[in-house]
Amino acid sequence: MDIPCFSILYFISICMFALEVCKSVDVLSSSETIRDGDTLVSAGEKFQLGFFSPGNSSYRFLAIWYHNIPEKTTVWVANGDNPVNDSSGVLRIGSEGKLVLVDQAERVLWSSNNMNATSQSVVAKLLDSGNLVLKDDSENVSGNYLWQSFDHPSNTLLVGMKLGWDLRMGLDRHMTSWKSAEDPSTGDFTFGVDLGGIIPQLVIRKGRVKYFRSGPWNGIQFGRMPMVPNLIFIPKFVNNSQEVYFTFNHFNESTITRLVLNASGNHQRYLWSEKTQEWTMIYMLPYDACDVYGKCGSNSMCTISNSPICSCMIGYQPKSQAEWDTLVWSSGCVSKNPFNCSKGEGFKRLKGVKMPDLLQFTMNTSMSLKECELECFKNCSCRAYANIDATGGGSGCLLWFGDLLDVRILSRSANQDLYIRVSASDLDSVNSKGKEWVAVAISMAFVVLSVVLYFCIVWKRKKHAQGITFDLQAEDENNLHLPIFDMVTILRATNNFCDSNKLGEGGFGPVYKAWKLWLKRKVPDFIDPQLQNSFDLSEVVKCIQVGLLCVQRHPDDRPNMSSVLLMLDSESASLPQPKQPGFYIERSSENTDVEMSRRDGNSNKITMTLLEGR
């Protein structure tokens, strides 16, 4: 039977449509376009690219956002400064192998800035990292991109993105804030790695003016930003001859976190909560008033726990006391005494501070800290010095000249110390104050100790007045918890050494009722009624049993000290039954018959016990 031609054409059309549907939606080829309403979705369905309008805006922007997060969260915008006025925007790969965004009038609103390439083999692909890449599809080399969005961040830094410099290409990857939450055009703030002072720092700028500074990289961390892995992300800083950048990775794959530079210039880290289905801000920089660049002016320190927060460094005074009295500190501080390299000048060590900004400085990577001090001392213009690198105990020399700016006390311990130049008179003042503080500290310690001793004595007297006390401190070298009985306890237990409690008397003193009660299995009767609920009975029995083993008649039957310690310390040790104690004396009811048991002496030594009738 003949098959009509239209049926064959229909079948071919269906197959082609199926192939089109099955084709990966994360790739844009040179023959395809993305119009408003179309999207690319990464292979793992983590990110999506398309057109969107922020807030109540009617403008359309080409952007990338999280695919599976209900709250649309944009992470990259292409045409922030040139929006599409309507829904006519089209993204395609142009004839020169570049991504091009045009409007209805074919006006180019945005394009990738890569080198020209043959457009037929160039494709654009959205990766699961959120990176939009342009690559030559004929080359099977991973990571060899003609262009990538990760090299051109907007206001968001994702996992794996690099914030900093590719020195080979002169590429500066920095974040740029939006103008507002509804306007993704270029805002007032940028955040990136500053190489102006050779030693890298992380800096937020408002225009060209510094707004926040992390402090210089010291080989371990930025002064204000510890590079410590945590349960959310793992920070990393790379500093070599080819690249200088900050990045971070997931602690685990299930964590979704991002960095944002908001319209107010705040650097914020967010964490997505699957439970609450919302973003939670973990931290923000600037964190407090002392984080604002140069808050207290030059030659001063900012301490957020103090009131007021600003104070002049040692040897300096406010440039305008009237301004400082009104809590306006921007004028900073000036030196009380001129530095002239005179005899007696020295340096004051400041611990736990953010290093001053690198405005006027020199550095030497081979000097020791002592050599650095001598170098600074020789130059009267040198105001401070420190190690460059904090790794391995510190190395290198960093010298500051002129004013010291943006120094703050860090809430977390820093791993670098700053040494500031101090005049002879100020150094004497520092030393005398140090001695005064030592004297005050000693006096306070004496007062506190006296008060503690007083209350201890009062407490002990109250306890003695109430009854028997026990001291269960460990006194032996193996730190075993052996009971120690004070004199009051012994007096009460023996009824002031009354004869009615006396069993006998030997070379080491009287032996009391323990043995008789042990034989009658009435050990609980030996315990004072006031203490019945104070101890575990089994522990008391063990202590009495060990004690009786130690006073057995024959020395060979007695355990040595190591065995005693083992018995007392072990819960599972099997204890032998004690034999009759040495010098055990028992009187008959008529007090006439006396039975005497004498401890056998070792070798020729004999212990004699004198008995007196009553």
XYZ file of C-alpha atoms in Angstrom:
614
model
C 0.000 0.000 0.000
C 1.344 3.399 -0.953
C 2.027 5.810 1.853
C 0.940 9.363 1.078
C 3.733 11.927 0.844
C 2.209 14.122 3.501
C 2.381 11.218 5.989
C 6.110 10.859 5.408
C 6.616 14.578 5.840
C 4.539 14.501 9.004
C 6.632 11.642 10.402
C 9.863 13.490 9.636
C 8.526 16.629 11.304
C 7.611 14.689 14.436
C 11.097 13.165 14.612
C 12.762 16.533 14.185
C 10.540 17.995 16.892
C 11.442 15.125 19.222
C 15.127 15.711 18.567
C 14.644 19.384 19.307
C 12.900 18.610 22.601
C 15.518 16.057 23.605
C 18.320 18.505 22.846
C 20.016 19.890 25.973
C 18.343 23.120 27.157
C 21.565 24.401 28.750
C 23.217 25.225 25.391
C 22.629 28.031 22.899
C 24.050 27.380 19.424
C 24.896 29.940 16.759
C 21.678 29.120 14.897
C 19.414 29.649 17.913
C 18.088 32.620 19.856
C 16.654 33.247 23.289
C 13.646 35.531 23.286
C 11.750 36.980 26.213
C 10.006 33.965 27.755
C 12.658 31.450 26.647
C 15.252 30.187 29.124
C 18.392 28.121 29.457
C 18.508 25.722 32.419
C 21.773 24.180 33.609
C 22.130 20.408 33.271
C 21.590 19.797 36.984
C 18.715 22.308 37.069
C 20.486 24.560 39.540
C 20.494 27.829 37.581
C 18.363 29.433 34.895
C 18.995 32.203 32.350
C 16.293 34.401 30.879
C 14.634 37.808 31.021
C 13.205 39.301 34.218
C 11.918 42.543 35.726
C 13.037 43.394 39.298
C 10.349 44.455 41.749
C 7.793 46.777 40.187
C 10.046 47.768 37.298
C 8.718 47.399 33.755
C 12.197 47.156 32.239
C 13.506 43.765 31.129
C 16.975 42.467 31.923
C 18.900 39.390 30.803
C 19.898 37.600 34.002
C 20.807 34.348 35.764
C 18.945 33.177 38.869
C 18.583 30.067 41.052
C 16.289 27.569 39.339
C 14.909 25.589 42.294
C 14.537 28.381 44.854
C 10.931 29.658 45.020
C 12.031 33.192 45.823
C 13.606 34.358 42.556
C 17.161 35.298 43.491
C 19.176 36.930 40.721
C 22.938 36.312 40.758
C 24.072 37.986 37.514
C 22.701 40.675 35.197
C 24.049 41.352 31.697
C 22.462 44.654 30.677
C 22.017 46.414 34.016
C 22.782 49.838 32.515
C 20.854 49.262 29.257
C 17.481 47.647 29.947
C 15.062 46.447 27.295
C 12.038 48.746 27.303
C 9.621 45.954 26.418
C 9.554 42.209 25.772
C 11.325 42.427 22.423
C 14.789 41.483 23.695
C 16.694 38.743 21.849
C 19.959 37.002 22.807
C 22.012 35.338 20.083
C 25.559 34.542 19.022
C 26.658 37.187 16.519
C 28.704 36.791 13.365
C 31.923 37.541 15.239
C 31.343 34.767 17.760
C 30.139 37.061 20.546
C 26.984 36.952 22.642
C 24.776 39.850 21.605
C 21.591 41.231 23.178
C 19.439 43.373 20.886
C 16.027 44.989 21.069
C 13.268 45.212 18.478
C 15.160 47.888 16.564
C 18.273 45.655 16.448
C 20.015 48.090 18.752
C 22.842 46.327 20.640
C 22.153 46.689 24.364
C 24.916 44.380 25.561
C 27.577 42.041 24.173
C 30.373 39.851 25.486
C 33.808 41.411 25.061
C 35.666 38.336 23.857
C 37.972 38.127 20.864
C 36.446 37.460 17.470
C 35.844 33.805 16.590
C 34.116 31.741 13.914
C 30.497 31.899 14.969
C 29.475 28.545 13.497
C 31.480 26.555 16.062
C 30.789 28.821 19.047
C 28.142 27.886 21.611
C 26.973 29.385 24.896
C 26.362 27.082 27.859
C 24.946 27.628 31.327
C 26.866 25.538 33.865
C 25.611 24.146 37.172
C 27.944 26.586 38.921
C 25.867 29.479 37.577
C 28.599 30.414 35.105
C 27.512 31.340 31.559
C 30.374 30.415 29.239
C 31.105 30.986 25.571
C 33.314 28.333 23.996
C 34.432 26.847 20.716
C 32.468 23.621 20.465
C 35.019 22.143 18.089
C 37.609 22.152 20.878
C 37.145 19.449 23.471
C 39.165 21.249 26.139
C 37.447 21.731 29.490
C 37.712 25.226 30.939
C 39.041 26.771 27.722
C 36.453 29.530 27.404
C 36.294 32.443 25.002
C 34.326 34.368 27.617
C 32.591 33.642 30.942
C 30.214 35.563 33.180
C 32.313 34.643 36.251
C 34.945 37.086 34.983
C 32.375 39.880 35.117
C 30.480 39.676 38.442
C 27.558 41.927 39.190
C 26.515 42.229 42.854
C 26.833 38.528 43.768
C 29.732 36.137 44.349
C 28.923 32.435 43.989
C 30.848 29.327 44.977
C 33.934 29.004 42.772
C 33.899 32.612 41.547
C 37.151 34.536 41.858
C 37.225 37.994 43.391
C 40.516 39.569 42.382
C 43.109 39.805 39.644
C 44.353 37.737 36.737
C 47.735 39.451 36.408
C 48.459 37.787 33.058
C 45.479 39.470 31.408
C 45.204 42.530 33.635
C 41.670 41.404 34.502
C 40.137 42.838 37.682
C 37.160 40.795 38.875
C 35.196 42.918 41.345
C 31.615 43.122 42.576
C 29.427 46.128 41.816
C 26.336 47.040 43.798
C 22.942 47.699 42.246
C 21.593 51.210 42.414
C 18.594 49.895 44.354
C 16.669 46.673 44.906
C 14.560 47.441 41.811
C 17.331 48.932 39.694
C 20.267 46.669 38.741
C 22.160 49.482 37.052
C 25.646 50.310 38.350
C 25.446 51.443 41.968
C 27.778 53.507 44.135
C 29.854 50.688 45.657
C 32.456 48.199 44.460
C 34.177 45.374 46.332
C 37.414 43.728 45.279
C 41.084 43.045 45.911
C 43.141 46.239 46.163
C 46.736 45.937 44.921
C 47.529 49.622 45.332
C 49.935 48.909 48.161
C 51.487 45.782 46.594
C 50.264 43.809 49.619
C 46.666 42.812 48.786
C 43.681 43.972 50.818
C 39.935 43.494 50.396
C 38.366 46.919 49.954
C 34.845 48.302 49.541
C 34.806 51.685 47.824
C 32.113 54.275 47.382
C 33.114 55.700 44.062
C 36.868 56.163 44.476
C 36.756 56.599 48.258
C 37.456 53.684 50.596
C 34.488 52.679 52.718
C 35.757 49.435 54.282
C 39.169 47.775 54.403
C 39.942 44.268 55.607
C 43.572 44.960 56.458
C 46.588 43.621 54.513
C 47.058 39.938 53.737
C 49.687 38.508 56.108
C 50.053 35.019 54.708
C 47.400 33.600 57.042
C 44.458 35.971 56.999
C 43.257 39.479 56.339
C 43.362 41.371 59.624
C 39.599 41.828 59.848
C 38.615 38.652 57.998
C 39.951 35.335 59.357
C 40.262 32.709 56.614
C 38.936 29.865 58.745
C 36.883 26.977 57.288
C 33.467 26.533 58.882
C 30.355 24.390 58.508
C 28.992 26.621 55.729
C 31.884 27.542 53.439
C 35.634 27.116 53.034
C 37.409 30.420 52.234
C 40.583 30.528 50.174
C 43.019 33.237 49.115
C 45.519 32.776 46.285
C 48.472 35.161 45.959
C 51.105 34.357 43.346
C 52.788 35.863 40.293
C 49.857 35.026 38.015
C 46.729 35.538 40.103
C 45.628 37.270 43.287
C 42.084 36.424 44.293
C 39.647 35.413 47.020
C 37.191 32.550 46.544
C 35.195 30.068 48.590
C 33.821 26.548 48.265
C 30.914 24.670 49.820
C 31.493 22.826 53.070
C 29.094 20.282 51.591
C 27.158 20.138 48.334
C 23.759 20.593 49.973
C 24.676 24.066 51.248
C 23.549 27.055 49.178
C 25.344 30.265 50.115
C 26.223 33.485 48.332
C 27.921 36.843 48.924
C 26.095 40.047 48.044
C 27.202 43.679 47.847
C 23.981 45.569 48.489
C 23.021 49.072 47.416
C 24.172 50.506 50.772
C 27.698 49.135 50.396
C 27.294 46.242 52.819
C 29.089 42.988 52.053
C 26.639 40.281 53.183
C 26.741 36.495 53.284
C 23.442 34.641 52.910
C 22.510 31.012 53.547
C 19.435 29.341 52.058
C 17.280 27.426 54.532
C 15.304 24.535 53.079
C 13.282 24.371 56.273
C 12.057 27.970 56.308
C 12.374 28.461 52.535
C 14.120 31.794 52.951
C 17.556 33.398 52.903
C 19.273 34.017 56.237
C 22.022 36.621 56.548
C 24.999 35.132 58.434
C 27.231 38.185 58.671
C 27.767 41.627 57.218
C 30.734 43.936 56.673
C 31.113 46.680 57.760
C 29.955 44.978 60.943
C 30.157 47.926 63.328
C 31.145 51.601 63.425
C 34.844 50.750 63.805
C 34.747 48.928 60.463
C 33.975 52.160 58.614
C 37.201 53.332 56.994
C 39.095 55.982 58.989
C 36.277 56.343 61.523
C 38.534 57.928 64.143
C 40.859 59.827 61.827
C 44.641 59.481 61.717
C 46.924 58.286 64.556
C 43.998 56.947 66.553
C 42.445 53.634 67.457
C 38.832 52.539 67.330
C 37.622 50.197 70.075
C 33.984 49.222 69.687
C 33.682 48.161 73.338
C 34.782 51.586 74.611
C 32.686 54.679 75.081
C 33.548 56.789 73.206
C 34.894 54.369 70.636
C 37.786 56.585 69.475
C 41.021 57.312 71.319
C 44.407 58.714 70.334
C 47.428 56.445 70.181
C 50.079 56.750 72.888
C 52.009 59.983 72.371
C 49.204 61.633 70.384
C 46.404 64.049 71.230
C 43.240 65.188 69.398
C 43.920 67.668 66.628
C 40.685 69.427 67.551
C 39.578 68.774 71.106
C 36.370 70.718 70.465
C 35.402 68.312 67.680
C 36.281 65.276 69.765
C 34.147 66.613 72.603
C 31.184 66.477 70.202
C 32.128 62.926 69.097
C 33.406 64.081 65.723
C 36.722 62.289 65.266
C 37.506 62.709 61.561
C 40.296 65.240 62.217
C 42.225 62.549 64.064
C 45.215 63.019 66.347
C 48.619 64.707 66.173
C 51.889 63.998 67.962
C 52.389 65.644 71.360
C 56.150 65.772 70.954
C 58.152 65.943 67.713
C 60.171 62.877 66.780
C 63.850 63.683 66.241
C 65.563 60.327 66.753
C 66.667 61.522 70.182
C 68.009 59.206 72.808
C 65.310 57.465 74.776
C 62.789 57.109 71.966
C 61.371 53.642 71.539
C 58.415 51.615 70.367
C 55.162 50.572 72.001
C 53.727 47.189 71.081
C 50.042 47.129 70.120
C 48.506 43.654 70.182
C 45.343 42.517 68.459
C 44.936 45.444 66.056
C 44.183 45.808 62.369
C 47.313 47.053 60.617
C 47.253 50.701 59.377
C 46.396 51.351 55.758
C 49.280 51.166 53.297
C 49.507 54.831 52.350
C 53.207 55.659 52.794
C 55.322 52.602 53.438
C 58.326 50.534 52.441
C 58.883 46.808 52.745
C 61.707 44.304 52.874
C 60.835 40.615 52.714
C 64.173 39.345 54.063
C 64.483 41.336 57.311
C 63.812 39.949 60.769
C 61.615 41.808 63.251
C 64.673 43.044 65.173
C 66.295 44.327 61.989
C 62.990 45.971 61.128
C 63.001 47.805 64.465
C 66.539 49.097 63.898
C 65.647 50.218 60.376
C 62.633 52.153 61.655
C 64.618 53.664 64.516
C 67.235 55.076 62.114
C 64.602 56.998 60.132
C 62.915 59.767 62.123
C 59.963 59.738 59.707
C 59.211 56.083 60.440
C 56.123 55.908 62.628
C 55.576 52.150 62.994
C 56.778 48.738 61.912
C 55.548 45.135 61.768
C 56.209 41.799 60.103
C 54.885 41.399 56.573
C 54.185 37.684 56.858
C 52.748 36.071 59.995
C 53.464 32.480 58.953
C 56.175 30.544 60.747
C 56.453 33.019 63.613
C 56.670 36.077 61.363
C 59.082 37.402 58.740
C 59.750 40.434 56.579
C 59.622 44.123 57.441
C 56.862 46.650 56.846
C 57.598 50.298 57.713
C 54.973 53.054 57.895
C 55.759 56.735 57.322
C 53.481 59.671 58.018
C 50.057 59.274 59.587
C 48.674 55.909 60.690
C 45.115 55.498 59.445
C 42.254 53.048 60.007
C 43.588 51.148 63.033
C 41.131 49.303 65.230
C 41.192 46.851 68.108
C 40.004 43.495 66.799
C 37.444 41.490 68.724
C 39.231 38.311 67.657
C 42.884 37.785 68.396
C 45.144 38.873 65.546
C 48.357 37.083 64.637
C 50.399 40.245 64.052
C 51.669 42.966 66.376
C 52.144 46.620 65.472
C 54.990 48.627 67.010
C 54.460 52.399 67.041
C 57.153 55.012 67.671
C 56.961 56.695 71.087
C 58.952 59.682 72.368
C 61.203 59.360 75.403
C 58.778 61.172 77.721
C 55.810 59.132 76.526
C 57.805 55.925 76.830
C 58.648 56.776 80.456
C 54.977 57.470 81.051
C 54.053 54.101 79.568
C 56.606 52.306 81.741
C 55.486 54.097 84.911
C 51.869 53.309 84.130
C 52.868 49.719 83.596
C 54.456 49.607 87.037
C 51.383 51.231 88.532
C 49.175 48.627 86.914
C 51.381 45.852 88.253
C 51.111 47.319 91.745
C 47.354 47.682 91.397
C 47.050 44.130 90.084
C 49.066 42.735 93.002
C 47.019 44.746 95.486
C 43.762 43.614 93.946
C 44.923 40.017 93.928
C 45.805 40.280 97.628
C 42.416 41.800 98.453
C 40.551 39.147 96.472
C 42.589 36.368 98.082
C 41.916 37.779 101.538
C 38.181 37.950 100.876
C 38.150 34.388 99.550
C 40.072 33.111 102.568
C 37.728 34.967 104.917
C 34.640 33.397 103.376
C 36.317 29.978 103.337
C 37.012 30.244 107.065
C 33.450 31.355 107.778
C 32.092 28.532 105.627
C 34.265 25.926 107.357
C 33.198 27.136 110.789
C 29.547 26.904 109.815
C 30.069 23.381 108.525
C 31.852 22.351 111.705
C 29.080 23.835 113.774
C 26.517 21.830 111.799
C 28.288 18.506 112.222
C 30.730 16.200 110.505
C 32.498 17.219 107.353
C 34.328 15.157 104.794
C 37.077 16.228 102.461
C 37.071 13.985 99.400
C 39.962 15.566 97.547
C 42.460 13.360 95.768
C 45.801 13.556 97.515
C 47.825 10.668 96.144
C 50.002 10.723 93.081
C 47.575 8.635 91.050
C 44.779 11.132 91.678
C 42.557 8.531 93.373
C 39.621 9.830 95.366
C 40.488 8.660 98.899
C 38.468 9.966 101.867
C 40.334 12.137 104.357
C 38.814 12.500 107.823
C 39.410 15.651 109.809
C 39.842 15.707 113.591
C 36.230 16.674 114.247
C 35.060 13.595 112.323
C 37.380 11.296 114.276
C 36.335 12.792 117.616
C 32.676 12.279 116.809
C 33.161 8.757 115.471
C 35.072 7.650 118.592
C 33.035 9.727 121.022
C 36.157 11.648 122.006
C 38.188 8.393 122.042
C 35.840 6.876 124.586
C 36.810 3.441 125.966
C 33.385 2.085 125.062
C 34.455 2.308 121.424
C 37.943 0.972 122.014
C 38.911 -2.532 120.899
C 42.578 -2.429 121.753
C 45.788 -0.514 121.452
C 48.929 -1.254 119.491
C 52.094 0.355 118.268
C 50.095 2.620 115.989
C 47.351 3.540 118.458
C 43.889 2.227 119.408
C 41.819 -0.101 117.214
C 38.090 0.539 117.386
C 34.823 -1.232 116.664
C 35.351 -1.858 112.962
C 36.577 -5.440 113.378
C 33.719 -6.558 115.679
C 31.094 -5.012 113.436
C 32.772 -6.595 110.415
C 32.586 -10.058 111.972
C 28.926 -9.510 112.831
C 28.296 -8.119 109.337
C 26.955 -4.931 110.860
C 29.048 -2.477 108.900
C 26.136 0.008 108.544
C 26.131 0.321 112.327
C 29.641 1.719 112.118
C 28.484 4.732 110.094
C 27.327 7.784 111.984
C 23.542 8.226 111.528
C 24.112 11.777 110.277
C 26.068 10.367 107.326
C 23.827 7.469 106.365
C 22.589 9.072 103.161
C 25.860 10.716 102.205
C 27.715 7.751 100.726
C 27.285 4.655 98.634
C 27.276 1.811 101.200
C 29.287 -0.478 98.918
C 32.055 2.116 98.747
C 32.078 2.416 102.537
C 32.281 -1.370 102.882
C 35.184 -1.467 100.444
C 37.084 1.247 102.322
C 36.598 -0.543 105.656
C 37.596 -3.873 104.126
C 40.786 -2.425 102.646
C 41.556 -0.758 105.966
C 41.192 -4.056 107.825
C 43.404 -5.795 105.266
C 46.098 -3.229 105.995
C 46.104 -3.912 109.781
C 46.082 -7.711 109.685
C 48.183 -9.465 112.293
C 50.792 -10.953 109.980
C 52.737 -8.492 107.783
C 52.813 -10.981 104.919
C 49.018 -10.881 104.773
C 48.915 -7.123 104.362
C 48.681 -5.713 100.813
C 51.398 -3.416 99.523
C 50.601 0.164 98.560
C 50.160 -0.528 94.853
C 47.640 -3.259 95.673
C 45.782 -0.890 97.983
C 45.535 1.712 95.245
C 44.308 -0.905 92.794
C 41.658 -2.111 95.249
C 40.368 1.395 95.850
C 40.507 2.470 92.230
C 38.988 -0.626 90.628
C 35.282 -1.345 90.676
C 35.761 -4.974 89.682
C 38.687 -5.960 91.922
C 37.960 -8.995 94.134
C 38.983 -8.279 97.739
C 40.038 -11.065 100.152
C 38.421 -11.369 103.554
C 40.539 -9.660 106.231
C 42.070 -11.667 109.049
C 42.264 -10.685 112.688
C 43.948 -7.307 113.208
C 47.178 -6.962 115.131
C 46.889 -5.984 118.825
C 43.247 -6.991 118.987
C 42.051 -6.892 122.615
C 38.685 -8.035 123.896
C 37.543 -7.939 127.509
C 35.087 -10.340 129.045
C 31.901 -9.153 130.634
C 33.560 -9.377 134.019
C 36.580 -7.461 132.719
C 38.862 -10.167 134.138
C 39.903 -12.255 131.155
C 42.122 -10.572 128.652
C 42.928 -11.964 125.235
C 45.980 -10.451 123.621
C 47.067 -10.780 120.072
C 50.463 -9.273 119.318
C 51.735 -8.367 115.878
C 54.683 -10.501 114.936
C 57.699 -8.344 114.261
C 59.931 -8.616 111.262
C 63.375 -10.114 111.905
C 64.346 -9.244 115.472
C 62.043 -6.265 115.876
C 59.274 -6.595 118.453
C 56.539 -4.103 119.222
C 55.445 -4.093 122.872
C 52.068 -2.910 124.109
C 51.560 -1.969 127.734
C 48.119 -2.754 129.144
C 46.742 -0.942 132.133
C 43.705 -2.011 134.107
C 40.837 0.303 134.693
